Each structure stands twice: as structure tokens, then as C-alpha cells.
mmCIF file of C-alpha atoms in Angstrom:
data_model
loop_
_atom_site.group_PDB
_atom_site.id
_atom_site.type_symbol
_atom_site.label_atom_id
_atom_site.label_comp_id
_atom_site.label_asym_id
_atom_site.label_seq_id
_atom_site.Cartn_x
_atom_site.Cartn_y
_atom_site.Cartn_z
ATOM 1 C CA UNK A 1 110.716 75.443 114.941
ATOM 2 C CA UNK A 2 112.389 79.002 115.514
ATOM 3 C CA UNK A 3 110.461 81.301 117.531
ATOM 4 C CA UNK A 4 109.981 84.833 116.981
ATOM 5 C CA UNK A 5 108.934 87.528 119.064
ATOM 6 C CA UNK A 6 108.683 85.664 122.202
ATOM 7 C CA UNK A 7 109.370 88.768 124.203
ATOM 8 C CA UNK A 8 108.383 92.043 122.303
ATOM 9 C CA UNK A 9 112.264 93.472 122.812
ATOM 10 C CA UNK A 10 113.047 90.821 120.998
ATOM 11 C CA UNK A 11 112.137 92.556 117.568
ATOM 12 C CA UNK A 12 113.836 95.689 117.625
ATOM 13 C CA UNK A 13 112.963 97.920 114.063
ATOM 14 C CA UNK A 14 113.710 101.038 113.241
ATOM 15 C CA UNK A 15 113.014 103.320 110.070
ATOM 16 C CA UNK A 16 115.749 105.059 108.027
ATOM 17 C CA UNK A 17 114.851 107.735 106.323
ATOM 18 C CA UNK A 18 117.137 110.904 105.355
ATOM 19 C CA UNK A 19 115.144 114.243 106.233
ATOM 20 C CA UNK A 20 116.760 117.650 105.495
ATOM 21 C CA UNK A 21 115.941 119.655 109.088
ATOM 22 C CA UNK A 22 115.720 123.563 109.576
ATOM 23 C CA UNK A 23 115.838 126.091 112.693
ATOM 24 C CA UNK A 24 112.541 126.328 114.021
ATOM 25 C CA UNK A 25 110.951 129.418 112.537
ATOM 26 C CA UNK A 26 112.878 129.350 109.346
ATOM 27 C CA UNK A 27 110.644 130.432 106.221
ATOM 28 C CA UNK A 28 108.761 127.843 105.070
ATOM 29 C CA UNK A 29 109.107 125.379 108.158
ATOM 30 C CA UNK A 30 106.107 123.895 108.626
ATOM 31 C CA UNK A 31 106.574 120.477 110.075
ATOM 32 C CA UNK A 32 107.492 119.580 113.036
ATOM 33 C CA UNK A 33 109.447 116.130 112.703
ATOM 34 C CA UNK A 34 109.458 113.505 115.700
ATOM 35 C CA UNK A 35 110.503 110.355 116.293
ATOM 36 C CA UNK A 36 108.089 107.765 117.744
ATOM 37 C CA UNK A 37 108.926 104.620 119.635
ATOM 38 C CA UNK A 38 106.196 102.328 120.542
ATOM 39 C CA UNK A 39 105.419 98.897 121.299
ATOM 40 C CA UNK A 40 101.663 97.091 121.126
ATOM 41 C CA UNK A 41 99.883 100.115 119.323
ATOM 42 C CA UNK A 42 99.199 100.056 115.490
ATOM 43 C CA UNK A 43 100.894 103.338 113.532
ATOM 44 C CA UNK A 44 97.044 104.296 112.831
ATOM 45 C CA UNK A 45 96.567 103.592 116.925
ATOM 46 C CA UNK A 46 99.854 106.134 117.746
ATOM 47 C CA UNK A 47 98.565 108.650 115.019
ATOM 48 C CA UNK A 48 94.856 108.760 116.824
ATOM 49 C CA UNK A 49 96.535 109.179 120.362
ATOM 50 C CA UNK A 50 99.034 112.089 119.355
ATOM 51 C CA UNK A 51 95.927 113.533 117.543
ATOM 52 C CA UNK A 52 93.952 113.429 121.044
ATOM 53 C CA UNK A 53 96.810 115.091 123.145
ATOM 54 C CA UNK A 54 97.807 117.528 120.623
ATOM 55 C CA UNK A 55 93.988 118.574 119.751
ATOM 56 C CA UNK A 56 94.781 118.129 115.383
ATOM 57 C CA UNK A 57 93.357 116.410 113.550
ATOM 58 C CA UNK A 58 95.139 112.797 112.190
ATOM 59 C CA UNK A 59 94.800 113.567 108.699
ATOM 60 C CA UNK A 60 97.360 116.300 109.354
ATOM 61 C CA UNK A 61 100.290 114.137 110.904
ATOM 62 C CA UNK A 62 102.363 112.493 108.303
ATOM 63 C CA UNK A 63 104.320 109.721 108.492
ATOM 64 C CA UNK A 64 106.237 107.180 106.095
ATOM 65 C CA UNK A 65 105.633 103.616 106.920
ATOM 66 C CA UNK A 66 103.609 101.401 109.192
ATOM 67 C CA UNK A 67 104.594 99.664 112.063
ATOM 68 C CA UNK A 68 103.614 96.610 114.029
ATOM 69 C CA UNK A 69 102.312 96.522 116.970
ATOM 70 C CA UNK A 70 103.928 93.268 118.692
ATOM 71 C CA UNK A 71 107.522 94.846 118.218
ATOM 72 C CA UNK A 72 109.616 97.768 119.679
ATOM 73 C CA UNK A 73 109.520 100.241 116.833
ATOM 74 C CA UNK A 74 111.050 103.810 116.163
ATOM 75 C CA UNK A 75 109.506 105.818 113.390
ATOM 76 C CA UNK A 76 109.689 109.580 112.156
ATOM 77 C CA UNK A 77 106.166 111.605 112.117
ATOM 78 C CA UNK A 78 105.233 115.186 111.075
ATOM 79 C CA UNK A 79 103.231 117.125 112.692
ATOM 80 C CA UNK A 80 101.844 120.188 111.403
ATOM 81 C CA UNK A 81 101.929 122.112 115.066
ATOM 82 C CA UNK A 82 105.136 122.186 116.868
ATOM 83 C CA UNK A 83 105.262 120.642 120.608
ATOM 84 C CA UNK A 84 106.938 122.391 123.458
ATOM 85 C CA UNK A 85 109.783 120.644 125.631
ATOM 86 C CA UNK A 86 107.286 120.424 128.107
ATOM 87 C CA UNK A 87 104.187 119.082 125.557
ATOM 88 C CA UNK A 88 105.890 116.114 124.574
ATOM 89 C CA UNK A 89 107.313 115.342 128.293
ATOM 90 C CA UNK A 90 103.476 115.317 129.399
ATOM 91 C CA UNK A 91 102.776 113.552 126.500
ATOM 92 C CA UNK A 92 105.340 110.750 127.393
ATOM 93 C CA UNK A 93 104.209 111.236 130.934
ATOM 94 C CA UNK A 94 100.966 109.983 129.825
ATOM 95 C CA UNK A 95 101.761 107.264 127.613
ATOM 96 C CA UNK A 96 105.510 105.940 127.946
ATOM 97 C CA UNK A 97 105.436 104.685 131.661
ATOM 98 C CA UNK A 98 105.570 101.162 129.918
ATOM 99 C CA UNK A 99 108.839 101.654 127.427
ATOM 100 C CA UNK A 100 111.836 100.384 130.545
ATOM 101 C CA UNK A 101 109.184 98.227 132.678
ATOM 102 C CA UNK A 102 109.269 94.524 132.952
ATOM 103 C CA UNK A 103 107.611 93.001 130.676
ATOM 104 C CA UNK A 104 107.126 95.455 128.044
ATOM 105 C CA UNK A 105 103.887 96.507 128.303
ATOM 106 C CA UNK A 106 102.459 99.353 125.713
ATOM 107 C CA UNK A 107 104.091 102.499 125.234
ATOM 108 C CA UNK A 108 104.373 105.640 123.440
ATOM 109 C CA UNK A 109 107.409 107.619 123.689
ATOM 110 C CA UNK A 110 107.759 111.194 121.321
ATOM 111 C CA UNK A 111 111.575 112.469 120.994
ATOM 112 C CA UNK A 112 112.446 115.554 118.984
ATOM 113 C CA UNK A 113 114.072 115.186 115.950
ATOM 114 C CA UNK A 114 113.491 118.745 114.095
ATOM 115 C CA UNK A 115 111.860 120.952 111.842
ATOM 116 C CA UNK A 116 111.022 121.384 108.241
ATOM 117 C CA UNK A 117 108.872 121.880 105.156
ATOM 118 C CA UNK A 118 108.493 118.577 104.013
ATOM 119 C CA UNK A 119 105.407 116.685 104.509
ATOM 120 C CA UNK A 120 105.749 112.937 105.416
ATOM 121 C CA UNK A 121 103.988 110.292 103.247
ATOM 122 C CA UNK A 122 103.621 106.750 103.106
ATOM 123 C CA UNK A 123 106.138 105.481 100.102
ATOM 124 C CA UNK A 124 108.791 107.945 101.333
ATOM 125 C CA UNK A 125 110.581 105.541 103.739
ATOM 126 C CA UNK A 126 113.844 104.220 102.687
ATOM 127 C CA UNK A 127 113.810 101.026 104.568
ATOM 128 C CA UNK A 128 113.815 99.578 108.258
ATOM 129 C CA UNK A 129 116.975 97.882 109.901
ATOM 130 C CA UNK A 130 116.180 94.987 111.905
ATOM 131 C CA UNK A 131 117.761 93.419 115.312
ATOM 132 C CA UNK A 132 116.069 90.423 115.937
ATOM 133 C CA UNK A 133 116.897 87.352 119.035
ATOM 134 C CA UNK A 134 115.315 83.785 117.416
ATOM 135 C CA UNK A 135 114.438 81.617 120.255
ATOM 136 C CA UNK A 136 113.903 77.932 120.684
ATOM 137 C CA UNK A 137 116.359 76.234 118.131
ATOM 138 C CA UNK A 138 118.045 72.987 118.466
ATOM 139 C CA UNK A 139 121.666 72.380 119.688
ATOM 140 C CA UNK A 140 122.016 71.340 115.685
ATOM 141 C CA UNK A 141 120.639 74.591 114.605
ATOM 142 C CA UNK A 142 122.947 76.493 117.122
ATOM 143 C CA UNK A 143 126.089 74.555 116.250
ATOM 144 C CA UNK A 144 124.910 75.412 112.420
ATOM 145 C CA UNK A 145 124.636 79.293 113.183
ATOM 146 C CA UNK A 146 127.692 79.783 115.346
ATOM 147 C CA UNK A 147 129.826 78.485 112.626
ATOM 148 C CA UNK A 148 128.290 81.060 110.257
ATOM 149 C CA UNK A 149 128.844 84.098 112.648
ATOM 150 C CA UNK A 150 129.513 87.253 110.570
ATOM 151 C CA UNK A 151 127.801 88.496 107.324
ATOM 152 C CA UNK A 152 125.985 86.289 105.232
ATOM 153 C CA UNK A 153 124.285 86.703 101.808
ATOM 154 C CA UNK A 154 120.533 85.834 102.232
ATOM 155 C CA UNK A 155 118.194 85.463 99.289
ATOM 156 C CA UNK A 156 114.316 85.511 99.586
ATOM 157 C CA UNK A 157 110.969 85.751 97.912
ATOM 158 C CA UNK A 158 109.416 89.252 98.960
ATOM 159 C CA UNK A 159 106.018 88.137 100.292
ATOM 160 C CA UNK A 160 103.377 90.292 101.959
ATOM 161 C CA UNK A 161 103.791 88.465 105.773
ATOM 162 C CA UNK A 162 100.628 87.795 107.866
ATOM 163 C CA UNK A 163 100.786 91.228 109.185
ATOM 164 C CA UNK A 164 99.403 93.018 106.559
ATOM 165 C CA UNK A 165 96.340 91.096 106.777
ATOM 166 C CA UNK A 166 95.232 91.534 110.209
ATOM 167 C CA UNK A 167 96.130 91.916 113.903
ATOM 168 C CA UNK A 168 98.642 89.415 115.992
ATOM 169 C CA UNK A 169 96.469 86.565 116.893
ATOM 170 C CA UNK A 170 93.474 87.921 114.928
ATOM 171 C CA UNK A 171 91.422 87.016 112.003
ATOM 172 C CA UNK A 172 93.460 88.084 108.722
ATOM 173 C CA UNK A 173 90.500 90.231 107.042
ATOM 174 C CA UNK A 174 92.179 93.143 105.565
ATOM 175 C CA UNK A 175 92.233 92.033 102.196
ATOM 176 C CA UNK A 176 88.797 90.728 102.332
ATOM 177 C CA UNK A 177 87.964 94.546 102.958
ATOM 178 C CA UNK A 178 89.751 95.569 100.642
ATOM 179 C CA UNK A 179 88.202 93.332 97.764
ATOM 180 C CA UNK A 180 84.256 94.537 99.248
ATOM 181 C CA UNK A 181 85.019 97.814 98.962
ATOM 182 C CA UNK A 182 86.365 97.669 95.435
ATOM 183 C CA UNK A 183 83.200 95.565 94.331
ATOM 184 C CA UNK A 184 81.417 98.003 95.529
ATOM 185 C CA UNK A 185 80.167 96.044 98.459
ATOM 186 C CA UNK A 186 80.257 98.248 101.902
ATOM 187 C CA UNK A 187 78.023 96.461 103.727
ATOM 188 C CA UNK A 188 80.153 93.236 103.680
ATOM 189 C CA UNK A 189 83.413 95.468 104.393
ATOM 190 C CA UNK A 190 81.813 96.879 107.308
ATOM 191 C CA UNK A 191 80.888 93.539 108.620
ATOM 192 C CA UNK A 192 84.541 92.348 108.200
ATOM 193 C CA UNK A 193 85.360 94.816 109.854
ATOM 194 C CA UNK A 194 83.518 94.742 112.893
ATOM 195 C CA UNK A 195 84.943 90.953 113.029
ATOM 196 C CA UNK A 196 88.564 92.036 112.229
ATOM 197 C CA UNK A 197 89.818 92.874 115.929
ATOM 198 C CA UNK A 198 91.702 95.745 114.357
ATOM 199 C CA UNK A 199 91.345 99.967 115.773
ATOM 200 C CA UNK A 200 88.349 100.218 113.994
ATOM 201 C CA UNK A 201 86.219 97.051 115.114
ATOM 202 C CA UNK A 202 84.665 98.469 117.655
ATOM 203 C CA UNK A 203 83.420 101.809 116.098
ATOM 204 C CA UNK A 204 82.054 99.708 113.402
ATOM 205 C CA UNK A 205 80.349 97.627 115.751
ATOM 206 C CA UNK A 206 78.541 100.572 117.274
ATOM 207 C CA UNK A 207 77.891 102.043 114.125
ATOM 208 C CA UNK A 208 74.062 102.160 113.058
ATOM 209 C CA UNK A 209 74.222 104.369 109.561
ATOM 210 C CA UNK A 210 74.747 103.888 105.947
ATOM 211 C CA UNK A 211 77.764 101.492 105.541
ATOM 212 C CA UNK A 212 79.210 103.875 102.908
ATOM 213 C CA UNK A 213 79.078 106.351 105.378
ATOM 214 C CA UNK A 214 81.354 104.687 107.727
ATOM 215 C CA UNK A 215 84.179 104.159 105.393
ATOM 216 C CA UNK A 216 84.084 108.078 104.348
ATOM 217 C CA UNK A 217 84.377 108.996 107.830
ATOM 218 C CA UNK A 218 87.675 107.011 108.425
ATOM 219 C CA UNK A 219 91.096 109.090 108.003
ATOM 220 C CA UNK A 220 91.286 107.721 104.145
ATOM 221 C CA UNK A 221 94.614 106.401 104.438
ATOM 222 C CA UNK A 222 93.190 103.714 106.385
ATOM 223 C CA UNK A 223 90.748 103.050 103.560
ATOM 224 C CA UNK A 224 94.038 103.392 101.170
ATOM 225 C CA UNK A 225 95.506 100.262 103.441
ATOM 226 C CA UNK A 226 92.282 98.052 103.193
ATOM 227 C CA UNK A 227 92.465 98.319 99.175
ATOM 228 C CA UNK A 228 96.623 97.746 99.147
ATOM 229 C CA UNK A 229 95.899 94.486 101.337
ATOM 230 C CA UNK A 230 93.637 93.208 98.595
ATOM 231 C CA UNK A 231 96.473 94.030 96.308
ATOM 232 C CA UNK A 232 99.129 92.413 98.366
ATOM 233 C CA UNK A 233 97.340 89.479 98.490
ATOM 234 C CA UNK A 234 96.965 89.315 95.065
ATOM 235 C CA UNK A 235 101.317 89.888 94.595
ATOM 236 C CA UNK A 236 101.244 86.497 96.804
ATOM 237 C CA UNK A 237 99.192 84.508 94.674
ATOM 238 C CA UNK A 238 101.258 85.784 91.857
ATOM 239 C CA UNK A 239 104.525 85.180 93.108
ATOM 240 C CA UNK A 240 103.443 81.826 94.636
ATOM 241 C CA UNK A 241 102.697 80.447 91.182
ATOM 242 C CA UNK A 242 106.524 81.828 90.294
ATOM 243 C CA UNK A 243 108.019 79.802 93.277
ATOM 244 C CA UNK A 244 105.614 76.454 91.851
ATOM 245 C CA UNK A 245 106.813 76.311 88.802
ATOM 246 C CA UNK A 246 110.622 77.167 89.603
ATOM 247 C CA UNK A 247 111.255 75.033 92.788
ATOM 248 C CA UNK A 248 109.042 72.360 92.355
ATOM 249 C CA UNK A 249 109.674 69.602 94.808
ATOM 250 C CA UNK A 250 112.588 72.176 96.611
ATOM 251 C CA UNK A 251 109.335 74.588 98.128
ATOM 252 C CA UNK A 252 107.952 74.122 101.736
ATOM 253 C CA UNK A 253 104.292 75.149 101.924
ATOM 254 C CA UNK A 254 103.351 76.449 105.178
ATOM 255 C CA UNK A 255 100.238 78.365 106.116
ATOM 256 C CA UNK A 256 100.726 81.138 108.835
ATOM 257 C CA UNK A 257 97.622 82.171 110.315
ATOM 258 C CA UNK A 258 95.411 81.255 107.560
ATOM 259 C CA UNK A 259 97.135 82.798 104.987
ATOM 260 C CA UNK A 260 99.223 80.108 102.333
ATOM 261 C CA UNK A 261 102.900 80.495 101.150
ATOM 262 C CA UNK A 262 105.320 78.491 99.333
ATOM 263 C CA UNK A 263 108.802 79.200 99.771
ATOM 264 C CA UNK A 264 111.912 78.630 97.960
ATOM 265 C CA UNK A 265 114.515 76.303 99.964
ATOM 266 C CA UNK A 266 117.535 76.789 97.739
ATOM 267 C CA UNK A 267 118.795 80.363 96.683
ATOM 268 C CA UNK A 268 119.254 78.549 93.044
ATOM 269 C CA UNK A 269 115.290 78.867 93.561
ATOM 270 C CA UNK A 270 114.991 82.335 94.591
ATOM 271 C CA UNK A 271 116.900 83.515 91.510
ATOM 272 C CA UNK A 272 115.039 81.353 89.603
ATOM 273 C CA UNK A 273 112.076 83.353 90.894
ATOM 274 C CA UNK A 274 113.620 86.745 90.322
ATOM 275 C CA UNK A 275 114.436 85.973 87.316
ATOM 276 C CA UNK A 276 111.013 85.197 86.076
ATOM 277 C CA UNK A 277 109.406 87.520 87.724
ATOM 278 C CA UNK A 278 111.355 90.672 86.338
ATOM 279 C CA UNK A 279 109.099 93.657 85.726
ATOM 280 C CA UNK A 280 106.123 92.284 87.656
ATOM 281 C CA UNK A 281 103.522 95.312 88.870
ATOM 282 C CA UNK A 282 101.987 96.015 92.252
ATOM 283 C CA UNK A 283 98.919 97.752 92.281
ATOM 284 C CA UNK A 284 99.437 100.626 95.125
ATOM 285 C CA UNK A 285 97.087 102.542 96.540
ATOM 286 C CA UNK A 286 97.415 106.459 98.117
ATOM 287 C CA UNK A 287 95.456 109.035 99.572
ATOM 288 C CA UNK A 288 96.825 112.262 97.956
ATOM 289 C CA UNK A 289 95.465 115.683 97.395
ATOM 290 C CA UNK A 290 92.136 114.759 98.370
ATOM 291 C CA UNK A 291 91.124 111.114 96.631
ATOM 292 C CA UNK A 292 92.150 107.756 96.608
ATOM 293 C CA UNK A 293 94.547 106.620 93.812
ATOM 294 C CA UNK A 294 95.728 103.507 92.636
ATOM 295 C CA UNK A 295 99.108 103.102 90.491
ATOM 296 C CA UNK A 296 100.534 100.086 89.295
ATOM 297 C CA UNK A 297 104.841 99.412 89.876
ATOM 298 C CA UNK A 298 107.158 97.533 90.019
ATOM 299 C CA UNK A 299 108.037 95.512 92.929
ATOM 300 C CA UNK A 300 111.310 93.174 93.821
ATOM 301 C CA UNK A 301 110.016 89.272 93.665
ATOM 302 C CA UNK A 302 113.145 88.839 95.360
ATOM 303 C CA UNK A 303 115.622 90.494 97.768
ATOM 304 C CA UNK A 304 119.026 90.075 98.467
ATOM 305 C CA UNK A 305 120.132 91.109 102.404
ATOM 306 C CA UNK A 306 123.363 90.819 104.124
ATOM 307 C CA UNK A 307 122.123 89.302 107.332
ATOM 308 C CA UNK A 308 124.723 88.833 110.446
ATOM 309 C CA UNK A 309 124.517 86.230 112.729
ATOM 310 C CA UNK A 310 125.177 86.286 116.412
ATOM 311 C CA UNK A 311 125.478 85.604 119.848
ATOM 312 C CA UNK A 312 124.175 82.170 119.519
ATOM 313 C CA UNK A 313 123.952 80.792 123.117
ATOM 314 C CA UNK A 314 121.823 78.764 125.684
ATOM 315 C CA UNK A 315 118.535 80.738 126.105
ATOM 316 C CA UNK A 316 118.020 81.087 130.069
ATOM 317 C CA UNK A 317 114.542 81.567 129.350
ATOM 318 C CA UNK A 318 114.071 78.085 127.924
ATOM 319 C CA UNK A 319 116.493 75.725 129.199
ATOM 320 C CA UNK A 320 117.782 73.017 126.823
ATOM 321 C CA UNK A 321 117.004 75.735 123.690
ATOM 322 C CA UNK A 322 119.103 78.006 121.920
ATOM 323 C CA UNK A 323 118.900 81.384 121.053
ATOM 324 C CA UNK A 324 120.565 83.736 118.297
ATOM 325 C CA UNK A 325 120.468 87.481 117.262
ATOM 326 C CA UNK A 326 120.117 88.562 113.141
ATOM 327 C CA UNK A 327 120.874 91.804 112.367
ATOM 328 C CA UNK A 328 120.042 93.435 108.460
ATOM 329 C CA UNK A 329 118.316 96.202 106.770
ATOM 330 C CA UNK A 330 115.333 96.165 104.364
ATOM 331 C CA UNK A 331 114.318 98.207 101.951
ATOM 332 C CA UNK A 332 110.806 99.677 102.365
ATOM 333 C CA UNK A 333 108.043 97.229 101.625
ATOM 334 C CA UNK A 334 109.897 94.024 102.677
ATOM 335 C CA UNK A 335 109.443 92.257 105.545
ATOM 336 C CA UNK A 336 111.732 90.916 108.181
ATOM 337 C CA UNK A 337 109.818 87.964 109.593
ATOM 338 C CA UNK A 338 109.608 86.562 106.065
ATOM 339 C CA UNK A 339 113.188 87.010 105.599
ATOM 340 C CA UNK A 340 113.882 85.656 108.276
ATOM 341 C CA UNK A 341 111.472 82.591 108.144
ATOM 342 C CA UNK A 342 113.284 81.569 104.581
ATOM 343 C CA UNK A 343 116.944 81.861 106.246
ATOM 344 C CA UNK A 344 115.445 78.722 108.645
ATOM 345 C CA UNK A 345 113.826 77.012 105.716
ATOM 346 C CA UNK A 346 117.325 77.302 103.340
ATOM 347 C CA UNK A 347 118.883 76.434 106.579
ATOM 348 C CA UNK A 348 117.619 73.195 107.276
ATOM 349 C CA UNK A 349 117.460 72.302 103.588
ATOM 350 C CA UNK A 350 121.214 72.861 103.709
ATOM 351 C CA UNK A 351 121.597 70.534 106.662
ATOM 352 C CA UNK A 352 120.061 67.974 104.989
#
């Protein structure tokens, strides 16, 4: 079975996103724009520690997208009060001593990027491009790869991926929140939550109030991401019916991390699956000018990515295993590690 993320510099992602910059000072700057590279803290996690050094409060910096926490990530944010040369050197002082050690332990690093009047907002970002090494394949998986080398074509059904659930290695809850608080039911979010393992658990374990009361005194985009979950898992269910009744017997089901999918192993059944599933809505959820909004659009059932394959050698780290690197771009919303996981599946199937 391919392995991903074995080391965390082994998923490399970083955000593209086209921002118009201005001379610091110029009328009607009033972001300053910054790009943050981290590895093993949440996007809500790096927003709460630049909101601690730079004494503002998190509502008030912006970004576009979230990022994981078990990859090296790069990501623009917006904050309303510029940093000196000197502020963001203390700040990676203070948090970045991990970014070149062995290992790869947690970092935060802030770079300048510029200034502005645009505010950042999640549903902004363009789309991520991905550099990825895949670890522990077969000699008949390598052999397979290195005579693909170059730019390939891939085709795949645009799940949610286990990370929008819940933390690496933790219970996959999210969604469950996210349904409790639209029924209405805060005391069973707030449990969840305090079981979740996510930035919050702990707060909500030492909470003692009104469970409503909890909830309202989160930044409310995190409240925004609880109710999307539940929506995301509902796209899944959705889609997985689409892949049933277009694949048939030619659909792997796997569960990762408690969470079911069934995936196409042909790109015959991929189309098949875009095809029916033209026009189907997402329901979306925002924080904007002061309350919580949902809107229903459209999202891609299925993407198309050119994906290109390389340096497929011996892995020194696991002798008698292989190795590879993928490189591709996304467009915002889709996910690499379910891309990728469907390349393996249509891979084997076309071994067979």
C-alpha cells in the first residue's frame, strides 16, 4: 500500500493566489499581506499564535484557505497592523527554530509579501500546487511509474478527505458538530468537542457555562467550519451513491479513519460520475459582515489534473521499497491525498 506523509517534508503545499500589492502607506492600504509557512499547527492554531505576538485580535487576520497540520505548508494572511522587519524576525525567533531541523518538528515562519486594501477570505484561494514523495511501493509499482515519467492526465472523484473531519490520528467529529449545532443541540456539540482532540478540546473541557455560550465565544469562522463539515459529509454520501451506481463492480471501498468511500478504478468511471453529477450543490457556509451564512453551489464531482511523475527510486529509508515524487495543482476545495489515493487505485486496476 503507498504511503503518504511518512516524513512531514514529504508533502510540500503551497497556495496560489494572485494579490494586487501597494507601497506601504498608499491611500487605502490597509492590509498587511504575509506569507506563512508552517508545519504541525492547524491554520486556526497559526491565526491564534500571530494574534498572541501581534496583540489583535484573530477575527481581524484574514486568510484564504486552510491548511493541514501534518504537512509543510505556505499560505498568504492579512493582517490588519503592519509588522516591522524586526517584529516578524522576533516572531520567527520565537516560533520557526523547528522549519531546517531534523526531523521537522513544528514551526511557524512569517515572510513579507506586501501591502494592500484587500481583505483575505476563505473562498478567495485559487488553488494549492502539490509536491508530494509516495513511499513504500513495490518493485512492480516502481517499474509501472518510471515508465510513465512525465505528465499524465489523472481523473478523480472530488471527495472531502479525512482531514476535514478531524485531526491526524484523531477521532473524525467535525461533522458530528456540525449536524448538533444545526439541530439546535449545543450541549452534544460541546461534548464532541471536548472529545475531538482538535485546538479547541481543551477549552471546552474546562469550560463550566451555558453550552451556547461557548460556541459564541469562538472566532465564528471556526463555527462556519463545524457546519461546512456536516455539509461535506453530506457531498460524500451524495457522490458515493453516483460512483455505486456508475462503477458497480469497478469501485474499491475503503474506509480511512472511520470515514467510508467508494472510488472509481477506471477513468471511464469517473466520467461516468461527472457526468451524472453535473450541476450538483454544496451547501457552504461563511462568516461575513457579522453572521453566519449558508449558500448552496456548485461543486466539481470530478477533477481532471495533469499529475507528473518522478524520480522513482530505491527509498534509503526503507530498504527493499520504492519511492516516487507527484507533482500537480488543485483548484481550491480539492484535495491532494484523495487524488492521489485514486491514481494508486486506477493504477493497480490497470495492472491487472
Amino acid at each position: 500500500m503507498a504511503l503518504l506523509k511518512k516524513f512531514p517534508a514529504d508533502f510540500l503545499v503551497s497556495e496560489s493566489l494572485v494579490l494586487p500589492t501597494t507601497e506601504p502607506g498608499a491611500e487605502g492600504t490597509r492590509y498587511h499581506y504575509m506569507r506563512l509557512r508552517k508545519r504541525g499547527y492547524t491554520t486556526f492554531e497559526a491565526i491564534e499564535a500571530i494574534s498572541a505576538f501581534c496583540g489583535l485580535d484573530a477575527r481581524g487576520i484574514g486568510y484564504a484557505g486552510l491548511k493541514d497540520e501534518d504537512a509543510v505548508t505556505d499560505q498568504l494572511v492579512a493582517l490588519t497592523s503592519p509588522l516591522s522587519s524586526e517584529d516578524i524576525e522576533h516572531f520567527n525567533t520565537a516560533h520557526g527554530k523547528g522549519e531546517h531541523q531534523r526531523g521537522c518538528p513544528p514551526f511557524l515562519v512569517l515572510r513579507h509579501h506586501g501591502y494592500g486594501p484587500h481583505a483575505l477570505g476563505v473562498g478567495e484561494l485559487d488553488g494549492n500546487s502539490f509536491l508530494i514523495v509516495v513511499r513504500r511501493l513495490d518493485r512492480a509499482q516502481a517499474q509501472k511509474l518510471d515508465g510513465i515519467q512525465g505528465r499524465r492526465s489523472l481523473y478523480f472523484v472530488n471527495y472531502y478527505d479525512t482531514q476535514r473531519f478531524g485531526v491526524p490520528r484523531g477521532p473524525k467529529r467535525t461533522h458530528l458538530i456540525g449536524k448538533a449545532l444545526l439541530d439546535g443541540d449545543h450541549g452534544l456539540a460541546l461534548e464532541l468537542v471536548r472529545e475531538s482532540g482538535s485546538t479547541e478540546a481543551a477549552a471546552a473541557q474546562r469550560f463550566t457555562g451555558p453550552a451556547d455560550r461557548f460556541f459564541s465565544s469562538l472566532d465564528q469562522r471556526r463555527v462556519a467550519f463545524f457546519l461546512s463539515s456536516h455539509a461535506s459529509f453530506a457531498w460524500n454520501r451524495q457522490v458515493g451513491e453516483l460512483v455505486r451506481s456508475n462503477c458497480g463492480d469497478l469501485a474499491v471501498r475503503e474506509v480511512r479513519e472511520g470515514i467510508p468511500y467508494l472510488f472509481p478504478t477506471t477513468t471511464a468511471g469517473v466520467l461516468g460520475v461527472l457526468q451524472d453529477g453535473l450541476g450538483l450543490k454544496y451547501d457552504s457556509w461563511r462568516w461575513r459582515d457579522g453572521r453566519l451564512t449558508s449558500s448552496a453551489s456548485a461543486r466539481p464531482v470530478a477533477v481532471q489534473t495533469q499529475l507528473r511523475v518522478g524520480d522513482v527510486t530505491e527509498d534509503e529509508s526503507d530498504p527493499g521499497s520504492w519511492k516516487c515524487t507527484l507533482r500537480f495543482f488543485l483548484s481550491s476545495g480539492s484535495y491532494g491525498t484523495t487524488a492521489v489515493g485514486q491514481f494508486f487505485h486506477q493504477l493497480r486496476a490497470d495492472a491487472r
